[in-house]
Amino acid sequence: MAGTVLDAWVARKIGLPEGAPLRREDIESYQLTMLRRTLKTARANSPFYAERLSGIDVETDIMSLEDMRRIPFTTESDLRDSGPAMLCVPQKDVSRIVTLNTSGSEGSPKRIYFTEEDQELTVDFFHHGMKIMTDESDLLLILLSCERPGSVGDLLRQGLARGGTRTITYGPIPRNDDSEDAAVLSLMREMNISSVVGGPVETARLARGGADCAASVRSVLLSTEYVSDENRQTIEECWNCKVFEHYGTTESGLGGAMACHMREGYHPREADLIFEITDPRSGQVLPDGEWGEVVFTTITRRAMPFIRYRIGDVGRWLPEPCGCGSMLKRLDKIGDRAAIKRRP
Ligand SMILES: [Zn+2]
């Protein structure tokens, strides 16, 4: 079929009959329904959103996706200051809490709450999204944190297992530890690792030090932080492999948007998230093609929905249809996470 495996996944998630083509209007009508549901649930169950959304009457104010521009933004400060008040379920329904202490920033840590069902959404996304670069013949090395149940590496392992891909969960490699690099490379040689998921800096260092692993490595997924062209090229050249990029944050449910085989930007998981690109000064939504701040709304999360959340990353929509034929929108490569905050 035309398009990516993500299109087939989204079509199923939004309830289209088997084999029906995914149309843009189907995605948007589903997003509107789920957005309205999210707004109602958040207002009814979270003291924070009851107050923040008090000026919005979902029944009359939110009749189209454009109407979501009336909804106030939420910010990282809201999450730091009012996190528990954003919760929409009783504590007993929370299965995982992620605490983020951003280095160098003042104030309370960010705490993000997930129910079991919230985590299942991520596993399901990883299961289908990873088919873009792996299949049952792969042995994939996970260099993301994976020791705790529900950590990103653990959810990725679960998603890949559903697709029949075998994994080795290693965990993150320390930044400046040559002996650890050597241990990882010897594991890669011994096991004939064919696919790697890790941070761009560490993975580029491994590629530089272990060019002989090109014999087995076919694909690499870079996540966790901004991917420089230099790191990307190093990996592609040393390992002669395809490098895919992923964009996600803990707030977006770890998974956010995934490159397709064209590898020009990434397609968001539009059945779970609505992305907007806004002018950080005026808050106005920008036309496709213009760079601005990435804002997203979760439309399927139970524990802690994020409504028009300003993540602080720089992004833009690529206006042309993707060569893969996908009906999903396409985000250009997300810029440096600190860039918006540095602006005057
Ligand atoms: Zn595509």
mmCIF file of N, CA and C and ligand atoms in Angstrom, residues 3-4 258-265 267 322-326 328 330, ligand 1:
data_model
loop_
_atom_site.group_PDB
_atom_site.id
_atom_site.type_symbol
_atom_site.label_atom_id
_atom_site.label_comp_id
_atom_site.label_asym_id
_atom_site.label_seq_id
_atom_site.Cartn_x
_atom_site.Cartn_y
_atom_site.Cartn_z
ATOM 1 N N GLY A 3 2.007 4.930 1.294
ATOM 2 C CA GLY A 3 2.095 5.500 2.638
ATOM 3 C C GLY A 3 2.871 4.617 3.572
ATOM 4 N N THR A 4 2.908 5.019 4.803
ATOM 5 C CA THR A 4 3.747 4.327 5.761
ATOM 6 C C THR A 4 2.922 3.322 6.546
ATOM 7 N N MET A 258 7.737 9.940 13.997
ATOM 8 C CA MET A 258 8.738 8.981 13.525
ATOM 9 C C MET A 258 9.033 9.214 12.045
ATOM 10 N N ALA A 259 10.313 9.126 11.698
ATOM 11 C CA ALA A 259 10.699 9.242 10.287
ATOM 12 C C ALA A 259 10.133 8.067 9.503
ATOM 13 N N CYS A 260 9.769 8.304 8.245
ATOM 14 C CA CYS A 260 9.382 7.194 7.370
ATOM 15 C C CYS A 260 10.609 6.825 6.534
ATOM 16 N N HIS A 261 10.437 5.937 5.560
ATOM 17 C CA HIS A 261 11.627 5.506 4.817
ATOM 18 C C HIS A 261 12.209 6.622 3.933
ATOM 19 N N MET A 262 11.436 7.695 3.688
ATOM 20 C CA MET A 262 11.988 8.820 2.931
ATOM 21 C C MET A 262 13.025 9.575 3.769
ATOM 22 N N ARG A 263 12.861 9.525 5.080
ATOM 23 C CA ARG A 263 13.760 10.167 6.047
ATOM 24 C C ARG A 263 13.944 11.676 5.783
ATOM 25 N N GLU A 264 12.814 12.303 5.501
ATOM 26 C CA GLU A 264 12.811 13.775 5.366
ATOM 27 C C GLU A 264 11.738 14.293 6.305
ATOM 28 N N GLY A 265 12.124 14.599 7.525
ATOM 29 C CA GLY A 265 11.152 14.988 8.543
ATOM 30 C C GLY A 265 10.513 13.757 9.165
ATOM 31 N N HIS A 267 6.642 11.884 10.713
ATOM 32 C CA HIS A 267 5.182 11.893 10.768
ATOM 33 C C HIS A 267 4.734 11.748 12.222
ATOM 34 N N CYS A 322 4.500 14.025 1.577
ATOM 35 C CA CYS A 322 5.704 13.200 1.694
ATOM 36 C C CYS A 322 5.768 12.202 0.545
ATOM 37 N N GLY A 323 6.976 11.916 0.096
ATOM 38 C CA GLY A 323 7.187 10.959 -0.982
ATOM 39 C C GLY A 323 6.705 9.554 -0.648
ATOM 40 N N CYS A 324 6.482 9.270 0.615
ATOM 41 C CA CYS A 324 6.019 7.928 0.998
ATOM 42 C C CYS A 324 4.524 7.771 0.762
ATOM 43 N N GLY A 325 3.833 8.892 0.493
ATOM 44 C CA GLY A 325 2.391 8.820 0.222
ATOM 45 C C GLY A 325 1.519 8.884 1.468
ATOM 46 N N SER A 326 2.123 9.146 2.615
ATOM 47 C CA SER A 326 1.352 9.163 3.861
ATOM 48 C C SER A 326 0.350 10.310 3.892
ATOM 49 N N LEU A 328 -0.494 11.405 6.818
ATOM 50 C CA LEU A 328 -0.147 12.091 8.061
ATOM 51 C C LEU A 328 0.669 13.337 7.737
ATOM 52 N N ARG A 330 3.637 16.223 8.251
ATOM 53 C CA ARG A 330 5.074 15.956 8.333
ATOM 54 C C ARG A 330 5.778 17.131 8.987
HETATM 55 ZN ZN ZN B 1 6.682 9.931 4.749
#
